Short mmCIF file of C-alpha atoms in Angstrom, two decimals:
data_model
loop_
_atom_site.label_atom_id
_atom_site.label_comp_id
_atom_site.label_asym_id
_atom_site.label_seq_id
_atom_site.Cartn_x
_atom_site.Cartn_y
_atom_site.Cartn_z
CA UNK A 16 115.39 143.35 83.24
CA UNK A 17 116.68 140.71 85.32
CA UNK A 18 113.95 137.97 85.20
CA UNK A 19 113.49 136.46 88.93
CA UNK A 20 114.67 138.54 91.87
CA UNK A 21 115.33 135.97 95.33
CA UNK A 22 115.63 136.96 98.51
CA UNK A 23 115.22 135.48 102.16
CA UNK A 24 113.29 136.75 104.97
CA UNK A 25 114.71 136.45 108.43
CA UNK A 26 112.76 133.87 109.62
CA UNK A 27 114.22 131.58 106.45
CA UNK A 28 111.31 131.72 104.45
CA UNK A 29 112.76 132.17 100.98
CA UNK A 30 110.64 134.50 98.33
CA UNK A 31 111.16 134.86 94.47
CA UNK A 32 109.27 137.26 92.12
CA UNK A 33 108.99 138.03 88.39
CA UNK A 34 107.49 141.44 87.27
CA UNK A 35 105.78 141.26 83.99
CA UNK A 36 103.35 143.09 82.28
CA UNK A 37 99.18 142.49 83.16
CA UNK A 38 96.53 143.31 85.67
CA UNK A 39 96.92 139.68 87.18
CA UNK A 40 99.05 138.85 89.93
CA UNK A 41 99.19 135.17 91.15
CA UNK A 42 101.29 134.39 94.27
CA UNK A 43 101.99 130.81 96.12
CA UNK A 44 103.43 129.23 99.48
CA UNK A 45 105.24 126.15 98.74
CA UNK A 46 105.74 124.32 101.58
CA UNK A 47 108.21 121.58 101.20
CA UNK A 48 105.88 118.97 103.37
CA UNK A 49 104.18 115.91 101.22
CA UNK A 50 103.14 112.40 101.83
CA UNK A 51 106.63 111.35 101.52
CA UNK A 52 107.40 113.26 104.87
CA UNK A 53 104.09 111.08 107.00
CA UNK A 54 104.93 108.75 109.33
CA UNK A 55 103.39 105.09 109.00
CA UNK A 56 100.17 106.05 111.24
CA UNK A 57 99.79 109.54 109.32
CA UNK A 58 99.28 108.38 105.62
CA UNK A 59 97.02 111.03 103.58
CA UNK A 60 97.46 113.56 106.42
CA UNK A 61 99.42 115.51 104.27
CA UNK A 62 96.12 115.83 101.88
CA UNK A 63 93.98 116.30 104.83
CA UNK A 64 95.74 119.61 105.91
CA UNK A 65 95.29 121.17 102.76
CA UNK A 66 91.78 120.54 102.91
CA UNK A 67 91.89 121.39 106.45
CA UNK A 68 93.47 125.10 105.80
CA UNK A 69 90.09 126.01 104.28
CA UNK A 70 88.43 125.49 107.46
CA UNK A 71 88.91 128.40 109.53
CA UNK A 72 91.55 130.45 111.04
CA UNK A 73 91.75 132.27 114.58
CA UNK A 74 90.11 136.11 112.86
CA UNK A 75 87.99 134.26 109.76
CA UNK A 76 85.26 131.78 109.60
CA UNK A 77 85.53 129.05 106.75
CA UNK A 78 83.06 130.88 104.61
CA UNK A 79 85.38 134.00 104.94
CA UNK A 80 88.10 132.41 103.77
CA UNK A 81 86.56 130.79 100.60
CA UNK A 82 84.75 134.10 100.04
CA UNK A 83 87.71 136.98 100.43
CA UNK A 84 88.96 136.39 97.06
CA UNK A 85 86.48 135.27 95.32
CA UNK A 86 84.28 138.62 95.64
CA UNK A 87 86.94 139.98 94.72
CA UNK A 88 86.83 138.16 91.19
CA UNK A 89 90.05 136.07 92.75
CA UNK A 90 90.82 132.33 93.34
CA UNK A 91 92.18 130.82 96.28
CA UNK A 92 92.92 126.64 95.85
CA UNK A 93 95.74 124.49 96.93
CA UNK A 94 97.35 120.83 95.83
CA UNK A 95 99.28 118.25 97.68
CA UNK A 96 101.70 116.05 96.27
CA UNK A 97 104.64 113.71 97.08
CA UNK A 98 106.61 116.29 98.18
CA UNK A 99 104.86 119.42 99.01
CA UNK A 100 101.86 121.19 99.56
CA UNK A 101 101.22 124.59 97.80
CA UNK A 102 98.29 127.24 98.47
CA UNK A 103 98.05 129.66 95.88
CA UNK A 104 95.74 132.79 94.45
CA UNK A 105 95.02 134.56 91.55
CA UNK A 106 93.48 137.77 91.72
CA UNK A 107 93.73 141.69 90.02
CA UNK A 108 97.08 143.15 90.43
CA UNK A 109 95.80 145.59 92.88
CA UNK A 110 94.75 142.89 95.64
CA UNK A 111 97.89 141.14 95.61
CA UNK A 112 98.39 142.12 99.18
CA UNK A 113 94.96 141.13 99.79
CA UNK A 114 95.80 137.64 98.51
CA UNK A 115 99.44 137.52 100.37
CA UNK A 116 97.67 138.23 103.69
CA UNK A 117 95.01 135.52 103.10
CA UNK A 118 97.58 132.26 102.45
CA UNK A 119 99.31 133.68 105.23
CA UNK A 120 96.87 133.57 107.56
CA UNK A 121 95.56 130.05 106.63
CA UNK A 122 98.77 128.64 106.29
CA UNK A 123 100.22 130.19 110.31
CA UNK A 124 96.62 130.21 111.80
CA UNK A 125 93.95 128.00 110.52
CA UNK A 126 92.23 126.52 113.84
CA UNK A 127 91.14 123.26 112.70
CA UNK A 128 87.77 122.88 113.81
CA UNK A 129 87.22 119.21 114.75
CA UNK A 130 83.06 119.70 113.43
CA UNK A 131 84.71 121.21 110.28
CA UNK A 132 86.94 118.53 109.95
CA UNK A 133 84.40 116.03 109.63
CA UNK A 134 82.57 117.40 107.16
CA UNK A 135 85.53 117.35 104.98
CA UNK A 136 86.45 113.90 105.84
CA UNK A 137 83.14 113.08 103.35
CA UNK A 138 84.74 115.18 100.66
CA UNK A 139 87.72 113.36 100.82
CA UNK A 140 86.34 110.26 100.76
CA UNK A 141 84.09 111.19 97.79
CA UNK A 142 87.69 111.80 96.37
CA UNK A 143 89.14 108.58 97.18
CA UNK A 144 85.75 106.88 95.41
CA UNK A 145 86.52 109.21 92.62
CA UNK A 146 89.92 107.80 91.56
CA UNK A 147 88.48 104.10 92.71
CA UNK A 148 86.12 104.45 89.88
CA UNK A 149 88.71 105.82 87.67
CA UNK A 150 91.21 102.91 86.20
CA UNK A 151 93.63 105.55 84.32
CA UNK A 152 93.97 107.34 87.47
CA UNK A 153 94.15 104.67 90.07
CA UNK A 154 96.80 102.55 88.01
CA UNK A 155 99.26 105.57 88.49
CA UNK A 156 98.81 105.49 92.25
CA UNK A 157 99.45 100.95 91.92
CA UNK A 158 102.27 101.05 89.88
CA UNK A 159 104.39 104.15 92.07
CA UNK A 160 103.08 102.13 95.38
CA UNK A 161 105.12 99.11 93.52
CA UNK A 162 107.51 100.91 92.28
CA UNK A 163 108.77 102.15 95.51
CA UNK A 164 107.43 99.81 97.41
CA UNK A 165 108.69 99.66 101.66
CA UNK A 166 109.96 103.52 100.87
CA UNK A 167 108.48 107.07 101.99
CA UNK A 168 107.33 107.43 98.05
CA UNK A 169 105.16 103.83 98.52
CA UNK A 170 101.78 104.75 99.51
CA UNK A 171 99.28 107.20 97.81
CA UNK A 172 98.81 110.94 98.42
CA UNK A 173 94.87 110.74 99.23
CA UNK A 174 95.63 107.73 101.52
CA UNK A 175 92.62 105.44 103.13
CA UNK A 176 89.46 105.48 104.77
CA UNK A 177 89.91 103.74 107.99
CA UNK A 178 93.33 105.83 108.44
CA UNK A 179 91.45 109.43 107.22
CA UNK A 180 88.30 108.81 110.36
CA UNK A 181 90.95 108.35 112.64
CA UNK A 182 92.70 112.08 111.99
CA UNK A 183 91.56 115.37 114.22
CA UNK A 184 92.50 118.67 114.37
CA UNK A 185 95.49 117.72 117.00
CA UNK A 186 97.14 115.54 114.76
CA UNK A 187 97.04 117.84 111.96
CA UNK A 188 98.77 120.30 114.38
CA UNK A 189 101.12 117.75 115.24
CA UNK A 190 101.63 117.40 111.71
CA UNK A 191 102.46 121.05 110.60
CA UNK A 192 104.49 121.37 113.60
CA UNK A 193 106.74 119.23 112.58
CA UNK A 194 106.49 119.77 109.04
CA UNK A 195 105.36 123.18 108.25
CA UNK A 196 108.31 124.93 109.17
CA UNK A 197 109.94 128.11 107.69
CA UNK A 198 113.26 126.64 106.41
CA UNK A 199 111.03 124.33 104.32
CA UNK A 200 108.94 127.54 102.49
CA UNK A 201 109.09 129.70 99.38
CA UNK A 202 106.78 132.51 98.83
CA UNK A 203 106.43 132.55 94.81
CA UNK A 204 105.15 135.70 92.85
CA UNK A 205 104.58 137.02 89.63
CA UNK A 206 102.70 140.28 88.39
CA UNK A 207 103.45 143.99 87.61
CA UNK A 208 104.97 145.38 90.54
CA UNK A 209 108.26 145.74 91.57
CA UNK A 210 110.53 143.17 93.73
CA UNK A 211 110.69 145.83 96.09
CA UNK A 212 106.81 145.77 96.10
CA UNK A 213 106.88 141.94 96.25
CA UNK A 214 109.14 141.25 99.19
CA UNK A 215 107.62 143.96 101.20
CA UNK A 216 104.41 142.19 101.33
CA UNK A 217 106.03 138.82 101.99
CA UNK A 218 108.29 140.57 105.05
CA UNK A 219 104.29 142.13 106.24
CA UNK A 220 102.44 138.77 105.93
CA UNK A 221 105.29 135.89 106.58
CA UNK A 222 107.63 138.02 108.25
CA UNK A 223 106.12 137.81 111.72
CA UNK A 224 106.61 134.01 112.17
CA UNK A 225 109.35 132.76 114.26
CA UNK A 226 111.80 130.73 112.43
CA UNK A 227 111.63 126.83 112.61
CA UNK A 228 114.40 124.51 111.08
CA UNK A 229 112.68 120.76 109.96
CA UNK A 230 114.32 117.67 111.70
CA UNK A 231 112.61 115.14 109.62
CA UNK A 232 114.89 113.40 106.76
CA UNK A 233 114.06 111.93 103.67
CA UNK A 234 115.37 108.28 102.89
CA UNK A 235 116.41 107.31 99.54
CA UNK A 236 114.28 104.45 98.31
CA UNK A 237 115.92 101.11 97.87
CA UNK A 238 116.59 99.23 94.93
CA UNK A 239 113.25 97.51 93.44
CA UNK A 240 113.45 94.48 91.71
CA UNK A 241 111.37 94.59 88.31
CA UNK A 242 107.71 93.15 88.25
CA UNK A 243 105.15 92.08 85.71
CA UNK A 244 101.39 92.06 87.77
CA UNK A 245 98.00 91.56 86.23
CA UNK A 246 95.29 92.86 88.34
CA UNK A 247 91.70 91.69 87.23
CA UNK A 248 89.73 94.84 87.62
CA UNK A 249 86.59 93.97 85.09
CA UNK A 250 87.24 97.12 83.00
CA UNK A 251 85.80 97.60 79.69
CA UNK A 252 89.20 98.54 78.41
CA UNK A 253 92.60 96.69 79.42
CA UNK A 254 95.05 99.37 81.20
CA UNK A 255 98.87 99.14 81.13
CA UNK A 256 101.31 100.68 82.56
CA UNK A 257 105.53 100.08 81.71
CA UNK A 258 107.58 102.57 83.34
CA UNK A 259 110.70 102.05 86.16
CA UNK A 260 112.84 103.94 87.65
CA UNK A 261 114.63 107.29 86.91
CA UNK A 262 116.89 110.07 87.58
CA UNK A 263 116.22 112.96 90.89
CA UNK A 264 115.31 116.60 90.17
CA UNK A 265 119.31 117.39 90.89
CA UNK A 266 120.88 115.06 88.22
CA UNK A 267 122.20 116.55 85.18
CA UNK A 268 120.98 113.55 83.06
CA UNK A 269 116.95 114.76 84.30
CA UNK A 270 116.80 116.86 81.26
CA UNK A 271 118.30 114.61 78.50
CA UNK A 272 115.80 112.11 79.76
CA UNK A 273 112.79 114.63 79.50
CA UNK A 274 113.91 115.06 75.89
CA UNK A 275 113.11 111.48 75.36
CA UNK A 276 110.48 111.35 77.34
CA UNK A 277 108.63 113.73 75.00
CA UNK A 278 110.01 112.14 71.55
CA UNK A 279 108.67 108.92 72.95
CA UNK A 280 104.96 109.96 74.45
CA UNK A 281 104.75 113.87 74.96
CA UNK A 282 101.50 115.70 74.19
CA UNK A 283 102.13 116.21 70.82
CA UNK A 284 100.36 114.03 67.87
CA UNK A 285 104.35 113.23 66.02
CA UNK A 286 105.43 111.44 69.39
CA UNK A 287 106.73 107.94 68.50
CA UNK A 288 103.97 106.21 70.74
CA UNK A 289 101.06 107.67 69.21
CA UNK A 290 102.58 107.95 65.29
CA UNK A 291 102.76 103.58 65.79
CA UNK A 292 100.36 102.64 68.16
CA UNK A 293 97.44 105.33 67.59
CA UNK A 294 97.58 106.81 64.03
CA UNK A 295 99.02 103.84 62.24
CA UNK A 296 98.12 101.09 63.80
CA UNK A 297 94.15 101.96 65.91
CA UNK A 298 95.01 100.20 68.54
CA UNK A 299 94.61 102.72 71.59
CA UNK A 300 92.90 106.37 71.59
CA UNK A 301 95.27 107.40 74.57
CA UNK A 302 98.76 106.41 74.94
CA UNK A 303 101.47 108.42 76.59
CA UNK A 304 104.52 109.10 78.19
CA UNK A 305 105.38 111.10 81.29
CA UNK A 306 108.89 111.96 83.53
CA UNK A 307 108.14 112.72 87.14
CA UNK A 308 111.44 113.63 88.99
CA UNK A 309 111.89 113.46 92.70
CA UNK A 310 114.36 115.27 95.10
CA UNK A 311 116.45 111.47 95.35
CA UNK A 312 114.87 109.92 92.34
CA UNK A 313 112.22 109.59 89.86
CA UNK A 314 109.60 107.62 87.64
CA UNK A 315 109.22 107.13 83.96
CA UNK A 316 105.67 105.65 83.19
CA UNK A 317 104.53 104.95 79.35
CA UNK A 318 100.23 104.45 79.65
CA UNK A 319 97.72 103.36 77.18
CA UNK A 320 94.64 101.90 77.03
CA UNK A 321 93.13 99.64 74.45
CA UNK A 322 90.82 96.89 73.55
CA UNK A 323 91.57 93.72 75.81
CA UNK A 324 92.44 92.20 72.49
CA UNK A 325 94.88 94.60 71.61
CA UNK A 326 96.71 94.97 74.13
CA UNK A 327 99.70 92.67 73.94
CA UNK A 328 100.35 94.10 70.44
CA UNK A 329 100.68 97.38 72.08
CA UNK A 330 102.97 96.14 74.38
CA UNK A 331 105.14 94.79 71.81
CA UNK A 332 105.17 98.02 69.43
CA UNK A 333 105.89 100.06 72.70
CA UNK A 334 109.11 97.54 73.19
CA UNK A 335 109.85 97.88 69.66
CA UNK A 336 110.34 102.07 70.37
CA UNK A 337 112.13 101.64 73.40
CA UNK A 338 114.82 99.47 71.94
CA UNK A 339 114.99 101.85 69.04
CA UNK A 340 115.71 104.82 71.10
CA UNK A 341 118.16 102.85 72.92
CA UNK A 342 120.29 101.28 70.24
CA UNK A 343 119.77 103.97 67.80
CA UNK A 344 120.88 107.33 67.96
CA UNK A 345 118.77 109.90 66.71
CA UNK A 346 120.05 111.87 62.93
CA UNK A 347 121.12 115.46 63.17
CA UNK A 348 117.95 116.49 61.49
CA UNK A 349 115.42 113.95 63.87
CA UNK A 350 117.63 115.47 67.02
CA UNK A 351 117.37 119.26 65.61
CA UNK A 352 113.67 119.18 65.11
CA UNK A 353 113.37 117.40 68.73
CA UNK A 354 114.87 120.22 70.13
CA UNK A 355 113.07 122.40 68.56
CA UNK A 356 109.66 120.80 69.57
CA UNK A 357 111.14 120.74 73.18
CA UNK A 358 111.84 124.67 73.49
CA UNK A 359 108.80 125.34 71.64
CA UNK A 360 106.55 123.64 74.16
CA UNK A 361 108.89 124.87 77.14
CA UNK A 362 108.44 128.58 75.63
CA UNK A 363 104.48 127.87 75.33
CA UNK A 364 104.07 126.39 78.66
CA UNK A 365 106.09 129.11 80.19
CA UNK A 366 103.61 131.79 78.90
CA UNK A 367 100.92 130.72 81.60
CA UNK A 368 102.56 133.30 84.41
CA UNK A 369 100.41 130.88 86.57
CA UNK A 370 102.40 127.69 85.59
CA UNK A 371 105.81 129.85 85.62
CA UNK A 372 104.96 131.07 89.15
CA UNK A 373 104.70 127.63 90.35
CA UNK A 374 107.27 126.23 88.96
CA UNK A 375 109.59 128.94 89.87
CA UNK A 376 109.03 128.60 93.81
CA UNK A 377 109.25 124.72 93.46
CA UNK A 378 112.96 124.98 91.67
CA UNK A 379 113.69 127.39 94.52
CA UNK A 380 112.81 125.40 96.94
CA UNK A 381 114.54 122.37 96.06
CA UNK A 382 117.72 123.67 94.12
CA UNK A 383 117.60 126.88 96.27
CA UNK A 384 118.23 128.69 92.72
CA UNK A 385 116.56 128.62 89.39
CA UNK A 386 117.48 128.76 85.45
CA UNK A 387 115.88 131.73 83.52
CA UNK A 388 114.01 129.96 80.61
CA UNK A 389 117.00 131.37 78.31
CA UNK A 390 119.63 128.98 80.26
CA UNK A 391 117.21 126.27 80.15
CA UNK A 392 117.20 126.56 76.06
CA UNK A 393 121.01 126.42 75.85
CA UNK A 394 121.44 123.36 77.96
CA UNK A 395 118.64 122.25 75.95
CA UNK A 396 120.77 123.02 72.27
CA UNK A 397 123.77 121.34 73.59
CA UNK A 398 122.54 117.93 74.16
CA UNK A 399 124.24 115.24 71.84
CA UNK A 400 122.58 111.92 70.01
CA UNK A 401 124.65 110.36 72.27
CA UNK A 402 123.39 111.67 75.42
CA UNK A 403 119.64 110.35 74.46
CA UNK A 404 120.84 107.00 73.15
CA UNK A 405 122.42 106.48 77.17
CA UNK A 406 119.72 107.72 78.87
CA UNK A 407 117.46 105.61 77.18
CA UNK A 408 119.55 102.59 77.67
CA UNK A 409 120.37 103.35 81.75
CA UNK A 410 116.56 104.34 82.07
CA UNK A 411 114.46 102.09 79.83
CA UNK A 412 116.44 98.95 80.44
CA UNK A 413 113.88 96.38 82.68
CA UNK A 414 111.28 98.21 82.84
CA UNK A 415 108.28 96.76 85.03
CA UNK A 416 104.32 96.32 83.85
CA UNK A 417 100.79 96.37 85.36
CA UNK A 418 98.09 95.88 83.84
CA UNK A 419 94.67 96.38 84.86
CA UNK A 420 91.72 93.82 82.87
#
């Protein structure tokens, strides 16, 4: 069975499916629109349209819309992030339709109702306390602002305040005009019916929509010089960030790097970070490592958290890894049972037909194709010491800090 079938609707709008077996269908519209793509004067509109979808639309009310699925034993949510905003559902196999018609009609016509609007202004704020009150989240959102500082990737998703009272249902509209359009959208499903199934829902639901091309470019940020800031935040715990700079989604050297990545700080309890820092030293209960990609570029960010007293020897046994992954190449056995690790996870991770969904109409929309999980394995196997030791030396090479105490 061939494992995604692709296809393209006249309009543009791009759809991919995967039939497996299960009473569960989940389905998504990825809409390549983020906070990268907001002007100066629209920062966290992105965010506020997603909220704003769940408002109304011109034949539902915004109880309807929260309610179709859901008595149906379904879910219906949505997430913003740099660089895109995806609704998606979950629901029986039989009300896949059901859930295709519903995204549709929030995503073409939601009505933004201003009195709506500003109720949901409050739960956005509440948001934006949320992460204030939350150092390990907020120190993320600091160090990218830094990081790509004066670019379309320097300001946070959720944006402010003062900007958020000042947004209506008119400049969302202006927004999603501009945005929103159908060169810039995947339809993503997975369940067990057929393609043929699949993309004749998608032609029924998204079909109808004339087809709009996006004028709006992205700009590569510009070079950032490296930084070490201290913010004095009165935490119980000091928080530290070291990350920089790293390769786009396109770049064939993304998935040596993610290989690292996880030796250094993935999830599991044998990465390098938490073997030194955690289990034989106690200095810090959480401490990890994480590879976001971009479509131009991309950030590496190692986090922990510790005792204020603690935290400049965590700094230094951190340093002490990075040099060692980037002056000395991993043995055939240490790079054998990396790999291993890698695919494992990958294969794990890929069982969620929720996660694979999503991922599968992101890759799509960027690279316009995607790897079956089998391809990804193989690259995966044929990835030398070498390769590691000179990603880790291009990548991890002046890194920049922050540090919240």
């Amino acid at each position: 069975m061939i494992e995604f079938h692709t296809y393209t609707l006249p309009n543009g709008i791009r759809g991919i499916h995967r039939q497996v077996r299960g009473s569960v269908a989940h389905c998504a519209l990825v809409i390549g629109a983020g906070s990268r793509d907001e002007l100066p004067t629209e920062y966290g509109l992105a965010h506020f349209t997603e909220h704003a979808f769940f408002k109304g639309t011109e034949r539902r009310r915004a109880w309807q819309v929260n309610c179709r699925l859901e008595n149906l034993g379904g879910e219906l949510n949505a997430f913003t992030t740099k660089e895109d905003t995806t609704i998606h559902a979950t629901t029986l196999r039989g009300d896949f339709a059901k859930a295709a018609e519903l995204i549709a009609d929030i995503a073409f016509h939601s009505t933004f109702p201003d009195r709506e609007l500003e109720r949901e202004k409050e739960v956005i704020v509440d948001e934006i306390n949320t992460y204030k009150d939350s150092p390990a989240d907020l120190i993320y959102d600091t160090f990218e602002d830094l990081l790509f500082e004066g670019s379309q990737l320097g300001h946070n998703i959720l944006g402010r305040k003062t900007a958020l009272a000042r947004y209506n249902g008119d400049a969302i509209r202006a927004f999603t005009r501009r945005m929103h359009t159908t060169d810039r959208m995947v339809f993503s499903s997975i369940g067990n019916f057929s393609p043929r199934v699949a993309e004749a829902v998608a032609a029924r639901y998204f079909g109808e929509q004339a087809p709009t091309v996006c004028r709006s470019e992205r700009v590569v940020p510009g070079p950032c010089a490296t930084f070490e800031k201290s913010v004095v935040k009165h935490t119980h715990q000091t928080h530290c960030i070291i990350g920089g700079r790293a390769y786009g989604i396109g770049e064939e050297r993304r998935l040596p790097l993610a290989l690292v990545v996880n030796i250094l700080g993935g999830p599991s309890a044998n990465s390098l970070l938490n073997m030194v820092v955690r289990e034989r030293n106690g200095l810090s209960y959480n401490i990890e490592a994480s590879y976001t990609p971009y479509g131009d570029t991309g950030i590496v960010a190692i986090y922990f958290s510790s005792e204020h007293g603690n935290a400049e020897q965590c700094i230094e046994l951190i340093e002490g890894q990075l040099r060692r992954l980037r002056t000395q190449p991993l043995t055939n056995r240490q790079l054998s049972m990396a790999k291993k690790q890698f695919i494992a996870q990958l294969a794990i991770s890929s069982e969620s037909n929720e996660s694979y969904m999503l991922s599968a109409g992101k890759s799509l929309l960027t690279h316009d194709e995607i790897d079956t999980m089998e391809q990804v394995y193989a690259k995966v196997r044929e990835l030398t010491a070498t390769q590691l030791t000179e990603v880790a030396e291009e990548v991890f090479s002046g890194m920049s800090r922050l540090i919240y105490k």
